[in-house]
């Protein structure tokens, strides 16, 4: 695709500091992981079509007994070749001397630029080195943004990738069910969060993003992450949490009554969201447009809110003028993969993308009645409900990877 006269360069994610000299837990760059599976920082992958000594070249840290005593084992260049299926590996410290010669004479460099300032600076340094080389090196004419090419590949999940995503979905499902089992009036949101993190870590996974554990009115804050409040009888609890397994994400939301019983208003709105989700999931099929699920959810939610009197003037008008967004301001889903909001174009030439086998999307309609929304009767205000599942596009029916977490109202109610 890139051509024989191209070179492709991708850098590992740098270590990032949380504060002072305390780092964040390391997470590999998704593109770099996709292409190499190599888990360390300070590495660069070079794909060099036609190179006689090997087309797949990795620059990485060398073994270093003294450093490894402090920071743990490094893979090193020898094992990189043996275990990560690269043709050739060199010490990252030598990259400035070696890489410019590898780039020389090639017409195009595919890479990310404008993302990591350090990588941008190094890339320009290699170009400068090439230009000022003895005899004057042949500098590539074009720097090409790698995103489109690579991210279109990432959009289609292989069988192995789907297996990992199923694992990530299973871990998140277990975490959600543990949360349901312990949520009670008087329990703090962070206690529920802690239980979910315990379940994820006990299975070797990590959270794919900071969980939202939002009791009552907090559910109306779309990205609530404070998780500080205490759960109260009569409130709903909205939990949006996902697990990550070998860098592959899951993303699940459930909303259920803290005291085991939906109120009439909660029940009425929940019923609409669940029906909207069913209608949306029906659209996750090959040949349907990405936007079809959202359109289906908007239709069900708007008609439901009209029937309950929260929207006046008819569903067609509320959809046409967008006023339904007072209660449903988000989209119904996103691509899911190595990133929770995964890469891949949603539109091609202005038209919504058509779904194909191997794509994975989330389906997450919701109703959020803002607490200050004086246009509706007070009894509706402050209710926030979202139901989110991860769905793979298959030739047959939509494959709900997260179906084991209950979402029917009967299954979410309990009595002491
Ligand atoms: Mn989501």
Short mmCIF file of C-alpha atoms and ligand atoms in Angstrom, two decimals:
data_model
loop_
_atom_site.label_atom_id
_atom_site.label_comp_id
_atom_site.label_asym_id
_atom_site.label_seq_id
_atom_site.Cartn_x
_atom_site.Cartn_y
_atom_site.Cartn_z
CA UNK A 1 0.00 0.00 0.00
CA UNK A 2 2.74 2.45 0.98
CA UNK A 3 4.94 1.27 -1.91
CA UNK A 4 8.46 -0.13 -2.30
CA UNK A 5 10.05 3.31 -2.21
CA UNK A 6 8.49 4.24 1.14
CA UNK A 7 9.60 3.84 4.73
CA UNK A 8 7.28 3.62 7.69
CA UNK A 9 8.38 4.83 11.13
CA UNK A 10 6.43 4.36 14.37
CA UNK A 11 7.65 5.21 17.83
CA UNK A 12 6.86 3.53 21.15
CA UNK A 13 4.99 5.63 23.72
CA UNK A 14 7.29 7.56 26.03
CA UNK A 15 7.12 7.08 29.75
CA UNK A 16 5.02 9.86 31.24
CA UNK A 17 5.42 11.45 34.63
CA UNK A 18 2.45 11.78 36.97
CA UNK A 19 4.24 14.22 39.25
CA UNK A 20 7.88 14.88 40.07
CA UNK A 21 9.70 11.60 39.37
CA UNK A 22 6.68 9.30 39.82
CA UNK A 23 5.59 7.86 36.46
CA UNK A 24 2.09 6.91 35.31
CA UNK A 25 1.68 3.18 34.76
CA UNK A 26 3.25 2.57 31.34
CA UNK A 27 0.86 2.05 28.41
CA UNK A 28 2.32 1.25 24.99
CA UNK A 29 1.26 3.36 21.99
CA UNK A 30 -1.64 1.56 20.29
CA UNK A 31 -0.19 1.78 16.77
CA UNK A 32 3.21 0.58 17.93
CA UNK A 33 1.62 -2.28 19.84
CA UNK A 34 -0.49 -3.20 16.82
CA UNK A 35 2.58 -3.48 14.60
CA UNK A 36 5.10 -4.98 17.03
CA UNK A 37 3.57 -6.27 20.28
CA UNK A 38 6.78 -4.88 21.82
CA UNK A 39 6.00 -3.64 25.34
CA UNK A 40 8.84 -1.23 26.16
CA UNK A 41 9.32 2.53 25.82
CA UNK A 42 12.34 3.98 23.96
CA UNK A 43 11.81 1.98 20.78
CA UNK A 44 11.21 2.81 17.12
CA UNK A 45 9.91 0.49 14.40
CA UNK A 46 11.12 1.03 10.83
CA UNK A 47 9.44 -0.86 7.97
CA UNK A 48 11.77 -0.79 4.98
CA UNK A 49 10.29 -2.59 1.95
CA UNK A 50 12.95 -4.34 -0.11
CA UNK A 51 15.79 -3.94 2.42
CA UNK A 52 18.16 -6.85 1.76
CA UNK A 53 19.06 -7.46 5.41
CA UNK A 54 15.44 -7.49 6.54
CA UNK A 55 12.46 -5.25 6.05
CA UNK A 56 11.27 -5.07 9.67
CA UNK A 57 13.76 -3.22 11.84
CA UNK A 58 13.40 -2.41 15.52
CA UNK A 59 15.48 0.02 17.53
CA UNK A 60 15.19 -0.71 21.25
CA UNK A 61 17.02 -0.46 24.56
CA UNK A 62 20.01 -2.72 25.04
CA UNK A 63 20.38 -5.05 28.00
CA UNK A 64 21.99 -3.15 30.89
CA UNK A 65 22.74 -5.06 34.07
CA UNK A 66 23.03 -1.93 36.18
CA UNK A 67 19.77 -0.32 34.93
CA UNK A 68 17.90 -3.62 35.06
CA UNK A 69 18.82 -3.92 38.73
CA UNK A 70 16.67 -0.83 39.35
CA UNK A 71 13.98 -0.92 36.67
CA UNK A 72 13.59 -4.60 35.81
CA UNK A 73 14.48 -6.75 32.85
CA UNK A 74 14.80 -5.31 29.37
CA UNK A 75 14.12 -7.35 26.26
CA UNK A 76 17.19 -6.21 24.35
CA UNK A 77 18.03 -6.52 20.67
CA UNK A 78 18.72 -10.28 20.62
CA UNK A 79 15.40 -11.32 22.11
CA UNK A 80 13.59 -8.66 20.05
CA UNK A 81 14.63 -10.58 16.92
CA UNK A 82 13.90 -14.01 18.41
CA UNK A 83 10.59 -13.31 20.12
CA UNK A 84 8.99 -10.36 18.33
CA UNK A 85 9.44 -11.46 14.74
CA UNK A 86 11.50 -8.47 13.63
CA UNK A 87 14.21 -9.13 11.05
CA UNK A 88 16.84 -6.93 12.59
CA UNK A 89 17.27 -4.99 15.83
CA UNK A 90 19.67 -2.21 16.81
CA UNK A 91 20.29 -0.28 20.04
CA UNK A 92 18.06 2.79 20.26
CA UNK A 93 21.14 4.81 21.26
CA UNK A 94 22.55 4.24 17.76
CA UNK A 95 19.42 5.27 15.87
CA UNK A 96 20.70 8.72 14.86
CA UNK A 97 23.72 7.11 13.18
CA UNK A 98 21.89 4.18 11.54
CA UNK A 99 18.40 5.30 10.55
CA UNK A 100 19.24 8.23 8.23
CA UNK A 101 21.17 5.83 5.98
CA UNK A 102 18.16 3.51 5.88
CA UNK A 103 15.85 6.35 4.87
CA UNK A 104 18.23 7.67 2.21
CA UNK A 105 16.94 7.35 -1.33
CA UNK A 106 13.37 6.51 -0.34
CA UNK A 107 10.68 8.81 -1.72
CA UNK A 108 8.22 8.89 1.17
CA UNK A 109 8.27 8.63 4.94
CA UNK A 110 5.02 7.45 6.52
CA UNK A 111 4.84 8.47 10.16
CA UNK A 112 2.85 10.37 12.73
CA UNK A 113 3.85 13.97 13.14
CA UNK A 114 2.55 16.66 15.42
CA UNK A 115 1.73 14.10 18.12
CA UNK A 116 4.89 13.61 20.15
CA UNK A 117 7.20 16.66 20.18
CA UNK A 118 10.23 14.45 20.91
CA UNK A 119 9.57 12.23 17.90
CA UNK A 120 8.94 15.25 15.66
CA UNK A 121 12.29 16.70 16.69
CA UNK A 122 14.13 13.42 16.09
CA UNK A 123 12.51 12.99 12.68
CA UNK A 124 13.64 16.44 11.62
CA UNK A 125 17.08 15.65 13.00
CA UNK A 126 17.33 12.54 10.80
CA UNK A 127 16.31 14.58 7.75
CA UNK A 128 18.90 17.23 8.59
CA UNK A 129 21.57 14.57 9.02
CA UNK A 130 20.70 13.13 5.65
CA UNK A 131 20.84 16.51 3.94
CA UNK A 132 24.19 17.43 5.43
CA UNK A 133 25.73 13.98 4.93
CA UNK A 134 28.98 13.84 3.02
CA UNK A 135 28.08 13.95 -0.66
CA UNK A 136 24.55 15.13 0.19
CA UNK A 137 22.05 12.39 0.93
CA UNK A 138 18.84 11.96 -1.03
CA UNK A 139 16.17 13.26 1.34
CA UNK A 140 12.62 11.85 0.99
CA UNK A 141 10.34 14.24 -0.87
CA UNK A 142 7.20 13.52 1.12
CA UNK A 143 6.27 13.09 4.74
CA UNK A 144 2.94 11.26 4.69
CA UNK A 145 0.53 11.05 7.63
CA UNK A 146 0.42 7.39 8.59
CA UNK A 147 -2.95 7.65 10.32
CA UNK A 148 -5.35 6.85 7.49
CA UNK A 149 -3.48 3.81 6.20
CA UNK A 150 -2.83 2.22 9.57
CA UNK A 151 -6.08 3.17 11.24
CA UNK A 152 -8.16 1.69 8.48
CA UNK A 153 -6.37 -1.60 9.14
CA UNK A 154 -7.02 -1.32 12.89
CA UNK A 155 -10.73 -0.80 12.24
CA UNK A 156 -11.06 -4.41 11.04
CA UNK A 157 -10.41 -6.88 13.84
CA UNK A 158 -8.81 -10.22 13.13
CA UNK A 159 -9.96 -13.43 14.80
CA UNK A 160 -7.13 -13.12 17.36
CA UNK A 161 -8.01 -9.52 18.10
CA UNK A 162 -11.66 -10.43 18.58
CA UNK A 163 -10.61 -13.15 21.02
CA UNK A 164 -8.73 -10.56 23.11
CA UNK A 165 -11.67 -8.17 22.95
CA UNK A 166 -13.93 -10.96 24.17
CA UNK A 167 -11.55 -11.47 27.11
CA UNK A 168 -11.61 -7.75 27.89
CA UNK A 169 -15.42 -7.86 27.69
CA UNK A 170 -15.56 -10.85 30.05
CA UNK A 171 -13.38 -9.13 32.66
CA UNK A 172 -15.46 -5.95 32.51
CA UNK A 173 -18.63 -8.03 32.74
CA UNK A 174 -17.37 -9.70 35.92
CA UNK A 175 -16.48 -6.28 37.36
CA UNK A 176 -19.96 -4.92 36.62
CA UNK A 177 -21.65 -7.91 38.20
CA UNK A 178 -19.48 -7.53 41.30
CA UNK A 179 -20.52 -3.87 41.46
CA UNK A 180 -24.19 -4.81 41.21
CA UNK A 181 -23.78 -7.31 44.04
CA UNK A 182 -22.28 -4.77 46.47
CA UNK A 183 -24.07 -1.50 45.63
CA UNK A 184 -26.41 -0.60 48.49
CA UNK A 185 -27.63 2.61 50.10
CA UNK A 186 -24.82 3.99 52.28
CA UNK A 187 -22.00 2.59 50.15
CA UNK A 188 -19.71 5.21 48.58
CA UNK A 189 -19.20 5.46 44.82
CA UNK A 190 -15.45 4.95 45.33
CA UNK A 191 -16.09 1.70 47.20
CA UNK A 192 -17.94 0.37 44.16
CA UNK A 193 -15.09 1.63 41.96
CA UNK A 194 -12.58 -0.12 44.21
CA UNK A 195 -14.44 -3.42 43.93
CA UNK A 196 -14.47 -3.16 40.14
CA UNK A 197 -10.74 -2.41 40.02
CA UNK A 198 -10.10 -5.37 42.32
CA UNK A 199 -11.95 -7.70 39.96
CA UNK A 200 -10.07 -6.35 36.93
CA UNK A 201 -6.64 -6.61 38.54
CA UNK A 202 -7.44 -10.05 39.99
CA UNK A 203 -7.76 -11.22 36.40
CA UNK A 204 -4.59 -9.53 35.23
CA UNK A 205 -6.41 -6.72 33.41
CA UNK A 206 -6.30 -2.96 33.95
CA UNK A 207 -9.09 -0.41 33.60
CA UNK A 208 -9.39 0.82 30.01
CA UNK A 209 -10.25 4.31 31.32
CA UNK A 210 -11.12 5.88 34.69
CA UNK A 211 -14.52 4.41 35.66
CA UNK A 212 -17.62 6.53 36.05
CA UNK A 213 -19.54 5.46 39.17
CA UNK A 214 -22.38 7.96 39.33
CA UNK A 215 -25.19 7.75 41.85
CA UNK A 216 -28.42 9.72 41.38
CA UNK A 217 -28.05 13.13 39.79
CA UNK A 218 -24.31 12.54 39.14
CA UNK A 219 -25.39 10.31 36.25
CA UNK A 220 -26.40 13.46 34.37
CA UNK A 221 -22.72 14.52 34.21
CA UNK A 222 -21.64 12.71 31.06
CA UNK A 223 -18.02 12.08 32.12
CA UNK A 224 -18.44 12.04 35.91
CA UNK A 225 -15.30 10.63 37.50
CA UNK A 226 -15.19 12.17 40.97
CA UNK A 227 -16.79 9.01 42.43
CA UNK A 228 -16.96 10.67 45.85
CA UNK A 229 -20.65 10.59 46.77
CA UNK A 230 -22.56 8.13 48.94
CA UNK A 231 -25.29 6.04 47.30
CA UNK A 232 -28.82 6.77 48.48
CA UNK A 233 -32.00 4.69 48.49
CA UNK A 234 -34.24 5.73 45.61
CA UNK A 235 -31.34 6.71 43.36
CA UNK A 236 -30.16 4.96 40.26
CA UNK A 237 -26.48 4.07 39.95
CA UNK A 238 -24.89 4.52 36.52
CA UNK A 239 -21.57 2.74 36.05
CA UNK A 240 -19.48 3.18 32.90
CA UNK A 241 -16.36 1.04 33.14
CA UNK A 242 -14.25 -1.11 30.88
CA UNK A 243 -11.26 -3.40 31.17
CA UNK A 244 -8.15 -3.63 29.01
CA UNK A 245 -6.52 -6.96 28.14
CA UNK A 246 -3.25 -6.85 26.19
CA UNK A 247 -4.12 -3.26 25.24
CA UNK A 248 -7.60 -4.21 23.89
CA UNK A 249 -10.51 -2.39 25.50
CA UNK A 250 -14.05 -3.11 26.55
CA UNK A 251 -16.60 -0.47 27.49
CA UNK A 252 -19.79 -1.27 29.40
CA UNK A 253 -22.45 0.90 31.05
CA UNK A 254 -25.23 -0.33 33.28
CA UNK A 255 -27.78 1.67 35.29
CA UNK A 256 -29.70 0.08 38.14
CA UNK A 257 -31.59 1.05 41.32
CA UNK A 258 -29.42 1.34 44.44
CA UNK A 259 -32.15 -0.11 46.63
CA UNK A 260 -33.24 -2.82 44.20
CA UNK A 261 -36.44 -1.18 42.99
CA UNK A 262 -37.08 1.22 40.08
CA UNK A 263 -39.45 4.13 40.79
CA UNK A 264 -42.25 4.64 38.26
CA UNK A 265 -40.36 7.48 36.57
CA UNK A 266 -37.07 5.57 36.49
CA UNK A 267 -38.88 2.53 35.11
CA UNK A 268 -40.56 4.53 32.35
CA UNK A 269 -37.30 6.09 31.19
CA UNK A 270 -35.29 2.86 31.55
CA UNK A 271 -37.81 1.07 29.39
CA UNK A 272 -37.26 3.62 26.61
CA UNK A 273 -33.46 3.42 26.78
CA UNK A 274 -33.53 -0.37 26.69
CA UNK A 275 -35.86 -0.37 23.70
CA UNK A 276 -33.64 2.21 22.01
CA UNK A 277 -30.62 -0.01 22.59
CA UNK A 278 -32.38 -3.05 21.11
CA UNK A 279 -33.36 -1.01 18.06
CA UNK A 280 -29.82 0.35 17.68
CA UNK A 281 -28.12 -3.04 18.05
CA UNK A 282 -30.40 -4.38 15.30
CA UNK A 283 -28.64 -1.93 12.97
CA UNK A 284 -25.13 -3.24 13.70
CA UNK A 285 -24.99 -5.38 10.56
CA UNK A 286 -22.88 -5.46 7.43
CA UNK A 287 -24.14 -2.99 4.84
CA UNK A 288 -25.87 -0.66 7.32
CA UNK A 289 -24.35 2.77 7.81
CA UNK A 290 -22.55 3.62 11.05
CA UNK A 291 -25.19 6.28 11.69
CA UNK A 292 -28.14 3.89 11.43
CA UNK A 293 -27.84 2.74 15.07
CA UNK A 294 -27.87 6.34 16.28
CA UNK A 295 -30.84 7.23 14.09
CA UNK A 296 -32.77 4.24 15.42
CA UNK A 297 -31.97 5.14 19.04
CA UNK A 298 -32.91 8.80 18.54
CA UNK A 299 -36.25 7.76 17.04
CA UNK A 300 -37.16 5.45 19.96
CA UNK A 301 -35.98 7.89 22.64
CA UNK A 302 -37.72 10.89 21.13
CA UNK A 303 -41.00 9.09 20.59
CA UNK A 304 -40.81 7.69 24.13
CA UNK A 305 -40.17 11.10 25.66
CA UNK A 306 -43.05 12.56 23.63
CA UNK A 307 -45.38 9.84 24.91
CA UNK A 308 -44.37 10.66 28.50
CA UNK A 309 -44.81 14.39 27.92
CA UNK A 310 -41.17 15.36 28.45
CA UNK A 311 -40.99 16.53 24.83
CA UNK A 312 -43.85 18.50 23.35
CA UNK A 313 -44.67 19.14 19.72
CA UNK A 314 -44.13 15.70 18.25
CA UNK A 315 -41.17 13.41 17.62
CA UNK A 316 -40.62 14.38 13.98
CA UNK A 317 -40.18 18.01 14.89
CA UNK A 318 -37.97 17.28 17.92
CA UNK A 319 -35.71 15.14 15.73
CA UNK A 320 -35.68 17.70 12.92
CA UNK A 321 -34.81 20.65 15.17
CA UNK A 322 -32.52 18.61 17.45
CA UNK A 323 -34.40 19.52 20.63
CA UNK A 324 -34.25 15.86 21.76
CA UNK A 325 -30.60 16.63 22.57
CA UNK A 326 -31.76 18.23 25.81
CA UNK A 327 -32.14 14.65 27.04
CA UNK A 328 -29.77 12.71 24.73
CA UNK A 329 -26.77 14.94 23.94
CA UNK A 330 -24.34 12.17 22.97
CA UNK A 331 -23.86 9.87 20.01
CA UNK A 332 -25.00 6.27 20.29
CA UNK A 333 -21.58 4.69 19.94
CA UNK A 334 -18.01 4.65 18.74
CA UNK A 335 -15.43 2.25 17.31
CA UNK A 336 -13.84 0.03 19.94
CA UNK A 337 -10.45 -1.68 19.82
CA UNK A 338 -6.97 -0.91 21.09
CA UNK A 339 -8.33 2.50 22.03
CA UNK A 340 -11.66 2.85 23.80
CA UNK A 341 -12.65 5.50 21.29
CA UNK A 342 -10.88 3.58 18.58
CA UNK A 343 -9.34 4.92 15.41
CA UNK A 344 -10.96 4.77 11.99
CA UNK A 345 -12.92 7.24 9.92
CA UNK A 346 -16.64 7.56 10.70
CA UNK A 347 -17.28 9.18 7.35
CA UNK A 348 -15.85 8.61 3.91
CA UNK A 349 -16.22 11.48 1.44
CA UNK A 350 -18.84 13.01 3.72
CA UNK A 351 -20.99 9.87 3.82
CA UNK A 352 -21.40 7.78 7.00
CA UNK A 353 -19.23 4.67 6.86
CA UNK A 354 -20.89 1.40 5.94
CA UNK A 355 -20.42 -1.34 8.54
CA UNK A 356 -18.42 -4.42 7.56
CA UNK A 357 -17.61 -7.71 9.19
CA UNK A 358 -14.86 -7.42 11.81
CA UNK A 359 -15.70 -3.92 13.00
CA UNK A 360 -16.58 -3.49 16.68
CA UNK A 361 -18.77 -0.67 17.98
CA UNK A 362 -20.32 0.33 21.25
CA UNK A 363 -24.08 0.90 21.41
CA UNK A 364 -24.88 3.29 24.24
CA UNK A 365 -28.10 5.27 24.08
CA UNK A 366 -29.16 7.22 27.15
CA UNK A 367 -31.63 9.63 28.65
CA UNK A 368 -30.31 12.31 30.96
CA UNK A 369 -32.85 14.74 32.43
CA UNK A 370 -30.77 17.70 33.65
CA UNK A 371 -31.52 18.48 37.32
CA UNK A 372 -32.19 22.12 36.42
CA UNK A 373 -34.49 21.33 33.47
CA UNK A 374 -37.57 23.33 34.41
CA UNK A 375 -39.32 22.42 31.16
CA UNK A 376 -40.32 19.05 32.64
CA UNK A 377 -42.17 18.04 35.80
CA UNK A 378 -39.90 17.88 38.83
CA UNK A 379 -40.30 14.15 39.32
CA UNK A 380 -38.28 13.48 36.12
CA UNK A 381 -35.38 15.79 36.91
CA UNK A 382 -31.95 14.40 37.75
CA UNK A 383 -32.55 10.93 36.33
CA UNK A 384 -29.67 9.71 34.16
CA UNK A 385 -29.72 6.34 32.39
CA UNK A 386 -27.31 4.78 29.90
CA UNK A 387 -27.02 1.19 28.70
CA UNK A 388 -23.86 0.33 26.78
CA UNK A 389 -22.69 -2.87 25.17
CA UNK A 390 -19.86 -3.83 22.83
CA UNK A 391 -21.05 -5.29 19.56
CA UNK A 392 -19.06 -6.98 16.79
CA UNK A 393 -20.31 -6.84 13.22
CA UNK A 394 -20.65 -10.38 11.87
CA UNK A 395 -22.19 -11.92 8.78
CA UNK A 396 -24.91 -13.33 11.04
CA UNK A 397 -26.64 -11.53 13.93
CA UNK A 398 -24.91 -8.70 15.85
CA UNK A 399 -22.49 -10.35 18.30
CA UNK A 400 -22.91 -8.71 21.72
CA UNK A 401 -19.57 -9.32 23.46
CA UNK A 402 -20.89 -8.01 26.78
CA UNK A 403 -24.25 -9.79 26.84
CA UNK A 404 -23.56 -11.60 30.13
CA UNK A 405 -24.18 -8.45 32.19
CA UNK A 406 -27.92 -8.24 32.89
CA UNK A 407 -29.81 -5.23 31.58
CA UNK A 408 -33.45 -6.35 31.77
CA UNK A 409 -35.33 -4.53 34.51
CA UNK A 410 -36.39 -7.74 36.26
CA UNK A 411 -32.78 -8.88 36.58
CA UNK A 412 -31.72 -5.53 38.05
CA UNK A 413 -34.35 -5.50 40.80
CA UNK A 414 -34.05 -7.34 44.08
CA UNK A 415 -35.76 -7.51 47.46
CA UNK A 416 -34.18 -7.97 50.88
MN1 LIG B 1 -18.43 4.12 25.29
#
